[in-house]
Every structure is written in C-alpha cells, then in structure tokens.
Coordinates of C-alpha atoms in Angstrom, one line a residue:
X1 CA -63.4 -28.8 -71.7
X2 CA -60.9 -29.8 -69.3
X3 CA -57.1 -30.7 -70.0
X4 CA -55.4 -32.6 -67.5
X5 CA -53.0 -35.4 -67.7
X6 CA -53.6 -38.9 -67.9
X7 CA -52.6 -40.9 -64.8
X8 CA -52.2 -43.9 -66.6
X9 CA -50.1 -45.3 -69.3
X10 CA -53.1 -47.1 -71.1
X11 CA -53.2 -46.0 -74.8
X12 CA -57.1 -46.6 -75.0
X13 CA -57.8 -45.4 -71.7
X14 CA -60.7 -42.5 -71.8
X15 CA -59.2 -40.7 -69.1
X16 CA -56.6 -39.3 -71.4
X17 CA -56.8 -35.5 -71.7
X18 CA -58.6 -34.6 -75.0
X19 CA -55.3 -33.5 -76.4
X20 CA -53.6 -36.5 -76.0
X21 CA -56.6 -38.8 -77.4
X22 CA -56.4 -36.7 -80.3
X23 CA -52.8 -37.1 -80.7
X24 CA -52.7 -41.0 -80.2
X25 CA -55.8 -41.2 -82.8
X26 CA -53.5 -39.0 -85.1
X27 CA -50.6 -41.1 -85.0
X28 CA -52.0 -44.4 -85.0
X29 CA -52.8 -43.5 -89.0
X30 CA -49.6 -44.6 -91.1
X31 CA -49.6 -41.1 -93.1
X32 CA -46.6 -41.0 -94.5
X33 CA -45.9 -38.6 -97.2
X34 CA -48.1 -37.4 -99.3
X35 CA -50.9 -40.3 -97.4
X36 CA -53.1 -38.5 -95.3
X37 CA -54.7 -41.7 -93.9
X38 CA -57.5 -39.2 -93.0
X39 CA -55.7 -37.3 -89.9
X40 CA -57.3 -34.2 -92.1
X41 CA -61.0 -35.9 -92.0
X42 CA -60.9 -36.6 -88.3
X43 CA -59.2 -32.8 -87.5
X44 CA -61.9 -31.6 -90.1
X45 CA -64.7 -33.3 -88.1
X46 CA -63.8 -31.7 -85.3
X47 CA -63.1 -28.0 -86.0
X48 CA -66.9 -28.1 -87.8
X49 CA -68.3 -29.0 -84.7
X50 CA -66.8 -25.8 -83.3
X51 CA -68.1 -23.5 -86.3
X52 CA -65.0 -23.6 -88.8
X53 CA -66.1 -23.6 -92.5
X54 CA -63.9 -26.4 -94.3
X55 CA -62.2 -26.2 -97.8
X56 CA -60.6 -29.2 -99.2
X57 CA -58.2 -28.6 -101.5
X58 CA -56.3 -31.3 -103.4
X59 CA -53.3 -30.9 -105.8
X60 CA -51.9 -33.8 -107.5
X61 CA -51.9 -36.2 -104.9
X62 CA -51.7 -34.5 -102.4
X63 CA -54.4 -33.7 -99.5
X64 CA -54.7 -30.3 -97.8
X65 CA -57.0 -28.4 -96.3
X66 CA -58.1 -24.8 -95.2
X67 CA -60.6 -24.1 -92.3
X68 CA -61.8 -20.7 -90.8
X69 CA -64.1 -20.1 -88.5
X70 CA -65.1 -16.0 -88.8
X71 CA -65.2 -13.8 -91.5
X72 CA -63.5 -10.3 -90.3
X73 CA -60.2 -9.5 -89.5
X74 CA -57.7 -9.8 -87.9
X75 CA -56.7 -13.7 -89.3
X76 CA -54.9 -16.3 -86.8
X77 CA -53.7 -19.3 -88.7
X78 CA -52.1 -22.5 -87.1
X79 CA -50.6 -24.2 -90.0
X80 CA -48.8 -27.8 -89.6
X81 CA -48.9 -31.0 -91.5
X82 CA -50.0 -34.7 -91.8
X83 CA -47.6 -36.3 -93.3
X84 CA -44.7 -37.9 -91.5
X85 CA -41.2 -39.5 -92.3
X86 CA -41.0 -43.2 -93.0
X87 CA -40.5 -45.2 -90.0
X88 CA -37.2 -47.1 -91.0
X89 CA -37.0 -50.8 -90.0
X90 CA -40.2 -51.6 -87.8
X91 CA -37.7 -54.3 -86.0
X92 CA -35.7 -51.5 -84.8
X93 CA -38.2 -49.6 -82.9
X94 CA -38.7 -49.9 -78.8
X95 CA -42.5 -49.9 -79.8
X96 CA -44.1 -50.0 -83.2
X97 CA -44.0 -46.8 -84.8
X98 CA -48.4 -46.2 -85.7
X99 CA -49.1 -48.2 -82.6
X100 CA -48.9 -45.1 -80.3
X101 CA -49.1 -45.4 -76.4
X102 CA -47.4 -44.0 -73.0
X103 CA -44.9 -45.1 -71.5
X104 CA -43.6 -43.7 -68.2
X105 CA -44.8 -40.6 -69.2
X106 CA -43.5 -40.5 -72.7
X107 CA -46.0 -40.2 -75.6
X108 CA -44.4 -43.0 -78.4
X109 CA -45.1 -43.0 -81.8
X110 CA -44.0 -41.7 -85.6
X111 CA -45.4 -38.0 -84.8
X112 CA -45.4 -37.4 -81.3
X113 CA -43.5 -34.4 -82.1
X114 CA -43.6 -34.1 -85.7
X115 CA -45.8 -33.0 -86.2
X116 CA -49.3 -34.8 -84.9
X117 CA -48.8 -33.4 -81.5
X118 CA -49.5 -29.9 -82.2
X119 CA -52.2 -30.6 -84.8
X120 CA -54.2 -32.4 -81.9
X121 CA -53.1 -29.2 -79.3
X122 CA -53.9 -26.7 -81.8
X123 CA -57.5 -28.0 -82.3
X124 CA -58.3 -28.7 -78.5
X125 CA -57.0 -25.7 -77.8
X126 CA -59.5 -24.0 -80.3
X127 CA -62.2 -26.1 -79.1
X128 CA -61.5 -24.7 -75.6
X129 CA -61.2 -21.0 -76.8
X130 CA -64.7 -21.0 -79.0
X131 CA -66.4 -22.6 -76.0
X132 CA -65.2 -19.3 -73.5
X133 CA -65.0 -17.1 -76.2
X134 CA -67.7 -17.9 -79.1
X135 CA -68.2 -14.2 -80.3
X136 CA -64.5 -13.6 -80.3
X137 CA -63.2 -10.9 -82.1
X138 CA -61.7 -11.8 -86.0
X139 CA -61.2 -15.0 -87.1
X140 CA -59.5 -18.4 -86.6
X141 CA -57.5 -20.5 -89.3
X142 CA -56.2 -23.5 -90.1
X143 CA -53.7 -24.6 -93.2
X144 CA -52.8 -28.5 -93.0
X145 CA -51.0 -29.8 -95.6
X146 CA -49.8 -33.5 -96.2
X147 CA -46.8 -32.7 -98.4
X148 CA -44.7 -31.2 -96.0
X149 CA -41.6 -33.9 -95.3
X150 CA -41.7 -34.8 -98.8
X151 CA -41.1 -32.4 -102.1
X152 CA -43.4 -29.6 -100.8
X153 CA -44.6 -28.4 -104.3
X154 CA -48.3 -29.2 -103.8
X155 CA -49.0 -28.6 -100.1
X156 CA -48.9 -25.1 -98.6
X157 CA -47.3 -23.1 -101.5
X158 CA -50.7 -24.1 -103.6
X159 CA -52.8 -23.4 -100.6
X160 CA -51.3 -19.9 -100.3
X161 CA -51.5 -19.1 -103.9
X162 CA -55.0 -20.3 -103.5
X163 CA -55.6 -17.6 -100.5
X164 CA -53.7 -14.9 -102.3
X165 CA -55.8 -15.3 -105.5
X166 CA -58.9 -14.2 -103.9
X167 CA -57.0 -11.8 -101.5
X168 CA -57.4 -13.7 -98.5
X169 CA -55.1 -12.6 -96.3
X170 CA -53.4 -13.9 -93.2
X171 CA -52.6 -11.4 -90.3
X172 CA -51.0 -14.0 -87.6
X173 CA -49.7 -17.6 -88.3
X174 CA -48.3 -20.0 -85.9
X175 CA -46.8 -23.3 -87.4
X176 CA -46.6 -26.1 -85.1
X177 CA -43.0 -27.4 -85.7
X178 CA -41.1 -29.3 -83.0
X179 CA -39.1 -25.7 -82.1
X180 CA -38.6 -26.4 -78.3
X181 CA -35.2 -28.2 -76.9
X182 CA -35.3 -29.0 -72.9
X183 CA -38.7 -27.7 -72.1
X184 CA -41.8 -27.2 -73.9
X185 CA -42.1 -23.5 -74.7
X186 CA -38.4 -22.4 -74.4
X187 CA -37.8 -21.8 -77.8
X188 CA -39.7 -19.6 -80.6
X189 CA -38.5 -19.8 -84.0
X190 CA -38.9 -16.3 -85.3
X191 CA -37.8 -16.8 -88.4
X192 CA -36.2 -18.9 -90.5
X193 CA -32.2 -18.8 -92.8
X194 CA -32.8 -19.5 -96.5
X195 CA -31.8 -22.2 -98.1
X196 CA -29.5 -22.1 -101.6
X197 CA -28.6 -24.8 -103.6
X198 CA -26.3 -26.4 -106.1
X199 CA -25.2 -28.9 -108.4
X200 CA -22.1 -27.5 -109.8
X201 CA -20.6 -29.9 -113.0
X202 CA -17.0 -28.6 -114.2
X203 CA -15.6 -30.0 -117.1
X204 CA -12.0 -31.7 -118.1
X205 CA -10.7 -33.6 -120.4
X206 CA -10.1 -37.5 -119.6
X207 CA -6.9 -39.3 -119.9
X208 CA -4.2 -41.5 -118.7
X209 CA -2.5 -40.6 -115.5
X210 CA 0.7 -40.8 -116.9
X211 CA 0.3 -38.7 -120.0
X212 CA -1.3 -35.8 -117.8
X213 CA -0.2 -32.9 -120.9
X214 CA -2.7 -34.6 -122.9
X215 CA -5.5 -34.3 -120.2
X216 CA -7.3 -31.7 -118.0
X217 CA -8.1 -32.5 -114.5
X218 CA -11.3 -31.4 -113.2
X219 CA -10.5 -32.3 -109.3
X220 CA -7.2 -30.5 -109.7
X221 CA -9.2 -27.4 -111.4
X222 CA -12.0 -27.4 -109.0
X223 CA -9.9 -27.6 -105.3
X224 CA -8.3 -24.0 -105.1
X225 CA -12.0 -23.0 -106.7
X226 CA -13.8 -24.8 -103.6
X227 CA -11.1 -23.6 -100.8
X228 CA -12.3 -19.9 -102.3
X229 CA -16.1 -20.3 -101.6
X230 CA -15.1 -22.1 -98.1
X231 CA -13.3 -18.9 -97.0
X232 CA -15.1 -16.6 -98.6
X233 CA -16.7 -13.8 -96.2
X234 CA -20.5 -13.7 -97.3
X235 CA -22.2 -11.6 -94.6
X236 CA -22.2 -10.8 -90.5
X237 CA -25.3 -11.7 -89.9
X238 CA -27.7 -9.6 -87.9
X239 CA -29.7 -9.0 -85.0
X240 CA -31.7 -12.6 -85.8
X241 CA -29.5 -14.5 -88.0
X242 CA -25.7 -15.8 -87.7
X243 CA -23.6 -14.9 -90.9
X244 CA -24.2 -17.1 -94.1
X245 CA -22.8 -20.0 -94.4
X246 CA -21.7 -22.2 -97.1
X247 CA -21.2 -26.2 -97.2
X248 CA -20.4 -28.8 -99.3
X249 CA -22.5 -31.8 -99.3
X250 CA -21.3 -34.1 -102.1
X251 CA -18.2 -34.8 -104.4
X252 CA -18.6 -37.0 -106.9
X253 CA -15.7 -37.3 -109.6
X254 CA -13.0 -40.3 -111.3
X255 CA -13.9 -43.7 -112.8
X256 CA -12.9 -46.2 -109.9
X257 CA -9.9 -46.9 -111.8
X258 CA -6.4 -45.7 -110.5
X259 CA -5.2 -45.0 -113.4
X260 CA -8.0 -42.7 -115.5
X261 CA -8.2 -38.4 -115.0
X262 CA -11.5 -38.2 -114.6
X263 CA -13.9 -36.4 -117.8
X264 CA -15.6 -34.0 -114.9
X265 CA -16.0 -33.7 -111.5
X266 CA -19.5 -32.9 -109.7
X267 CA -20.2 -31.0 -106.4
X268 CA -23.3 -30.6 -104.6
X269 CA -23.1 -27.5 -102.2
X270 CA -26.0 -25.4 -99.6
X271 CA -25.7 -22.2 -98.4
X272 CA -27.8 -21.7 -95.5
X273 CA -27.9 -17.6 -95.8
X274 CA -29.8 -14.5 -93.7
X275 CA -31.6 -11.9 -94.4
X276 CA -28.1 -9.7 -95.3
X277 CA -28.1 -11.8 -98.5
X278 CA -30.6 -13.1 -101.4
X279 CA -30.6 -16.0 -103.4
X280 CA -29.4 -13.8 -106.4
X281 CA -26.9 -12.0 -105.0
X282 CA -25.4 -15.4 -103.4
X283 CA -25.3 -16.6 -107.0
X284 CA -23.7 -13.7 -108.6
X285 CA -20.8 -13.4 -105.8
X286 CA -20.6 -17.4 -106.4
X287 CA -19.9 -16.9 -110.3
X288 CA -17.6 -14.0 -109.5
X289 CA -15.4 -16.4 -107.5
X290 CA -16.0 -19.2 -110.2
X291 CA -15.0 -17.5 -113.2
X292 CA -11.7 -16.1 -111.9
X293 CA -10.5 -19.9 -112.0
X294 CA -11.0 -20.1 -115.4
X295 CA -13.0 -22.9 -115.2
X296 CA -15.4 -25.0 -117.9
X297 CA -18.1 -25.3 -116.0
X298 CA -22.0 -25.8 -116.0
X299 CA -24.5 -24.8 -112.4
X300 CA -28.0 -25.7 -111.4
X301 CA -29.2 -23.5 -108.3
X302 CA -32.3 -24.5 -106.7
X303 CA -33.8 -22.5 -104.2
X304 CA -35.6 -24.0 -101.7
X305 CA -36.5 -20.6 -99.7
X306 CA -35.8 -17.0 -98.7
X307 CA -35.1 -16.2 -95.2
X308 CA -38.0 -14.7 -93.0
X309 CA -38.5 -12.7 -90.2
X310 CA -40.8 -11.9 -87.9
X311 CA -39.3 -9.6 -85.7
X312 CA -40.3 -8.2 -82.5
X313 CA -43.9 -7.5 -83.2
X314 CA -47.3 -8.3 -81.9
X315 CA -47.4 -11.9 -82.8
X316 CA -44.1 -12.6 -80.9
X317 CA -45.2 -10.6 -78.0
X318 CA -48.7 -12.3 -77.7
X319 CA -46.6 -15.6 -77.9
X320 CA -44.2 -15.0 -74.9
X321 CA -46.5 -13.6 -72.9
X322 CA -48.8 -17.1 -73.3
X323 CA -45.6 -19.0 -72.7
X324 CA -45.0 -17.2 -69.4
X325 CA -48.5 -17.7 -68.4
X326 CA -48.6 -21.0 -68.9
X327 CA -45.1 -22.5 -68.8
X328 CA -43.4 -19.9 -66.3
X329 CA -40.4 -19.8 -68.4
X330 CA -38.8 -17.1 -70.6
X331 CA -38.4 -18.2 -74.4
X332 CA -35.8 -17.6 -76.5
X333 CA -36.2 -16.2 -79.8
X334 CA -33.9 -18.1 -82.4
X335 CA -33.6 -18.6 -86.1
X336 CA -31.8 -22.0 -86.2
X337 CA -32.2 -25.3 -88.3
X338 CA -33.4 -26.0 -91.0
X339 CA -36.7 -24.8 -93.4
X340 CA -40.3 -24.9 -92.9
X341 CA -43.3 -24.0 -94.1
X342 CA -43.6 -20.7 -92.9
X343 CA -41.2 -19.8 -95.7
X344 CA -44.2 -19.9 -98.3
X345 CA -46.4 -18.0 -96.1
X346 CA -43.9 -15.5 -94.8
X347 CA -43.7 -13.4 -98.0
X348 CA -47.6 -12.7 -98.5
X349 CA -46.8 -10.6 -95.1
X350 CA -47.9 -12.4 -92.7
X351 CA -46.1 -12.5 -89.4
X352 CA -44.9 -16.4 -88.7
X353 CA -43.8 -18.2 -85.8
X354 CA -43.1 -21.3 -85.3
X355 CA -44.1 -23.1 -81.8
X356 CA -44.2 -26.9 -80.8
X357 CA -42.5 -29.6 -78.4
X358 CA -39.4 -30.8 -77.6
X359 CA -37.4 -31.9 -81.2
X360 CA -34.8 -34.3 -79.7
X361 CA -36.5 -36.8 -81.6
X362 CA -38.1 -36.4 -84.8
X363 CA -37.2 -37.9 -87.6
X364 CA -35.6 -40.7 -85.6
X365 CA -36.0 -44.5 -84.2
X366 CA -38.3 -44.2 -81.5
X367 CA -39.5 -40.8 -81.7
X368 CA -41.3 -39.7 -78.2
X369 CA -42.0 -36.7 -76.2
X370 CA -43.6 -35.8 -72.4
X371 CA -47.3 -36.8 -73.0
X372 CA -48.1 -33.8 -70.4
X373 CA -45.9 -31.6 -72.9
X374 CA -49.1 -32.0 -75.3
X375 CA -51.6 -30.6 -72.5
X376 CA -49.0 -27.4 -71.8
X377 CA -48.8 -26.8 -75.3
X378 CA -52.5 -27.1 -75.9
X379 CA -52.9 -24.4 -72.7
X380 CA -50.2 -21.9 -74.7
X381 CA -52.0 -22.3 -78.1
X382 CA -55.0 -21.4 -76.0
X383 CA -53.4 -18.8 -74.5
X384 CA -52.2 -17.1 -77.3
X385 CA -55.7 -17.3 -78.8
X386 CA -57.1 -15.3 -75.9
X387 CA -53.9 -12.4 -76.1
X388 CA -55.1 -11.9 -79.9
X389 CA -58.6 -12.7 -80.4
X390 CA -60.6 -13.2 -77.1
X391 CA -63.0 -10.0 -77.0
X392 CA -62.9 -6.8 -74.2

C-alpha cells in the first residue's frame, strides 16, 4: 500500500496518502474528552481487516479499546488516545478546529498532532507491515484510550489492570505523543519525571491588623517555610533525568479586606522528580522541613505518577535505527515535559517509548503540523515494526 504525499491541498481529495485520509477522517470527529465520536470504531474497522482481534472495553464513560493481532510473544503495543482538548473559541481559530484540511502543506485541525496523527500512522503503518510481513514473528498491539487529556482514571490504567489480571503481558510499547520539536523523529522520549502533588492548608488564627498579639498569621508562618522547600537540594539527577524540582503553583490566603489576618493560608505546589527520588521519600523530606517551622498545618499529596525509564535497551535501539532509515537524522533521547500514559504501563515492565510529530502546537489555537510529517512517521512506525517483528 503506497504512502506518498498529497500534491494538493484538497481535504476530500482521494489522492491523499492513506495516512493522511485517515488522519483528516480522525479529526473531523469532535471527540473531546471522554467522547470518542467513534475515531475507535473506524481504527477498529480497520485493524480487523488486517487480522487484529478487537476487545472493547468500557469503564464508566469512558471508551477504550485493545486489539492484537498474534498470539505468541514477543508483544509490540502502540498505545495513544482519542480524546482531545477543547477547542477554545471557534471565532478564534484560522480554520475551524473538526473541519480538518491542508493548507500549504500544513495538516489543520484539533489533533493533527495530538494525538489523531499517530493513531492514523500507527494503523497504516500496520496495514503496510501485515501486507509484507503476514506470518511475522510475535504479535502486534494496540491500547487506545479516550480518557487521556481529561482525569485519566478510566482509560489506560483500567486497560492495563485488565491485561495484568489475565497475565497478558506487554514486551515493547510505543505511545504516539507529539515528542518531536523541529523535525519529525528528532526526539524520543525515553522516559518520563514523576509527578508529585500538593495542597498544603496551614492554620492561624484570624484578627485585626492592628491587634496582631491576639492573632497568628499564617502568610507570615508559611514564607520562611516555603523559601526552605525552594532551596532545598532534593537530588542530581542522573544519566536521563535533570535533578528534582519543586514549584509552587498557587497561593491562596486573606479576606480581600486590608485590614483582616487571614484564618489560613493555602498553597498548591508540584514536584516534577527523577528516578533518584519516590513519591514517599519526597513526602517525608517535605514534612521534615515542615515540621521544623512549627507549623499547624494539614497536606493532601496526590500522585499523579512515578518516573520511568527505559534505558538503552532493545526497544530504543530498534527505534533509532528506524528513525535513521527513514528520516536520516540522529534522535535525541530526552526525558522532558510533562506525563503520559506510559506511566501506567511502565511499571508492569514493559519497555516504553514515546514517538510522534512535531508538538509546537498542541493544545493550542490553530493546532497544525507538516501533512508529509504524517507519511514519515507512518514509514518509521513501519520501520520499527520490521527491526522487531518482521521474520528471518
């Protein structure tokens, strides 16, 4: 099946490449989370043409889906999602957001690049493999989820504990965020920082300003706490990850009136931490430094993941070595931004990596990528597939 570019700028024009039909068909559905709009019926449709055994797996109200195509090891995976942020004011957009279409080159549209460009490359670039290599060795995967830019409590984490409950196990995965920055294929994300955080509520007493023995100030108790944590030394970092880092997000505290000590003051605060520190010893040093102020205080900690690694290994390898082939550029392997999914499939043991295009603009106004970036990623995806599955 061939995968060339599309010389014209026609959004309904059948000379599009299959990867980029896909992608505009994707996009055009308004599947903002947790709506599918079913993107996962039309993906589904065509990954059982190709021989992949579908599982639909709803939780709450939310749609997923896991497909495989084989029944022996090793396991690939390409995991991604459906779901995409809300569009903002319509007015505001060059073009509207789920009316997708090329423009000089430039694939438009809420999901070019996250995430609905990958999920069409990742399944053209299956169909490809299966029709060169249809005995291929092990088997092929696919985890879409439509919960993944929203709370992410009934997407992938419930699909993985569904896998791990009948020992299903994934060798290889490959999640299709938005990881490259000039050039599609220049960046891997090889792992990702955890994310800590928490809502920290310290207590006073509330008064007049100008009887101040009769009242405790919360701001005045928290600051010197706060300027501790700020300087405080958590980690080096290693190899993959820069040292920890801690940042306030939020302070909320006073009455609005000038002349009222506040009752409490709140602070919302993230550390963003490697592999050199967990969640619980973060919280324990974070006490440590709390308590020596003497404070009244109540915390909430929510952790929203662990850091993950996947370090030099086979997966990684295969990866650059597709890259090369097809993009004739040398990746970099980085551990920047923010969280993904591969954070709940990381600890089962898999080996994750995280591979898409260009991220300059997701989550923004008129969101857009190269359209032939789709066609170059499709040919990696396909690439990779052949370093780890195709047969002698």
């Amino acid at each position: 099946m061939p995968d060339t570019p599309s010389p014209t700028d026609s959004t309904s024009d059948s000379s599009h490449s299959p990867t980029l039909g896909l992608a505009i068909e994707l996009m055009a559905k308004p599947s903002v989370t947790p709506d599918d709009c079913d993107c996962q019926t039309i993906m589904c449709d065509r990954l059982r043409a190709i021989g992949f055994q579908i599982e639909h797996l709803r939780f709450g109200e939310v749609d997923n889906f896991w497909a495989r195509r084989g029944a022996s090891g090793p396991l690939f995976a390409f995991a991604g999602h459906t779901d995409v942020v809300p569009t903002g004011p319509v007015n505001n957009w060059e073009f509207h957001p789920f009316e997708p279409r090329i423009e000089n080159g430039m694939l438009c549209g809420r999901g070019a690049a996250d995430m609905k460009g990958s999920l069409a490359a990742m399944v053209t670039a299956c169909e490809r493999f299966v029709e060169h290599n249809p005995d291929h060795r092990g088997s092929i995967g696919f985890l879409i989820t439509s919960d993944e830019e929203g709370p992410a409590v009934n997407g992938t984490v419930k699909v993985v504990e569904h896998l791990e409950a009948r020992n299903e196990k994934m060798d290889w995965c490959l999640v299709g965020e938005p990881s490259s920055t000039h050039k599609v294929g220049d960046v891997i994300k090889n792992g990702r920082r955890g994310s800590l955080g928490a809502k920290l509520t310290v207590k006073g007493i509330q008064g007049h300003v100008a009887y101040p023995h009769l009242a405790r100030n919360p701001i005045h108790q928290i600051a010197p706490a706060l300027d501790a944590l700020t300087t405080a030394h958590w980690d080096n970092g290693n190899e993959f990850f820069p040292p920890t880092s801690f940042q306030i997000s939020n302070f909320n505290a006073g009455t609005g009136a000038t002349n009222v000590i506040p009752g409490q003051a709140e602070v919302v605060f993230n550390f963003r931490f490697s592999t050199e520190n967990s969640a619980d010893t973060l919280r324990e040093k974070a006490h440590e430094i709390l308590d020596g102020f003497e404070l009244e205080y109540d915390i909430d900690w929510t952790l929203y993941g662990e850091p993950f690694i996947t370090g030099h290994g086979d997966l990684v390898q295969a990866c650059v070595s597709a890259i090369r082939t097809e993009a004739g550029i040398e990746p970099e392997l980085s551990t920047s931004g923010g969280t993904s999914d591969g954070r709940f499939i990381a600890p089962t043991g898999t080996q994750v990596i995280e591979l898409g295009p260009c991220n300059a603009t997701i989550h923004k106004l008129d969101e857009r990528i190269k359209a032939d970036d789709l066609n170059t990623l499709s040919k990696i995806y396909e690439q990779l597939l052949i370093n780890l599955l195709a047969t002698e």
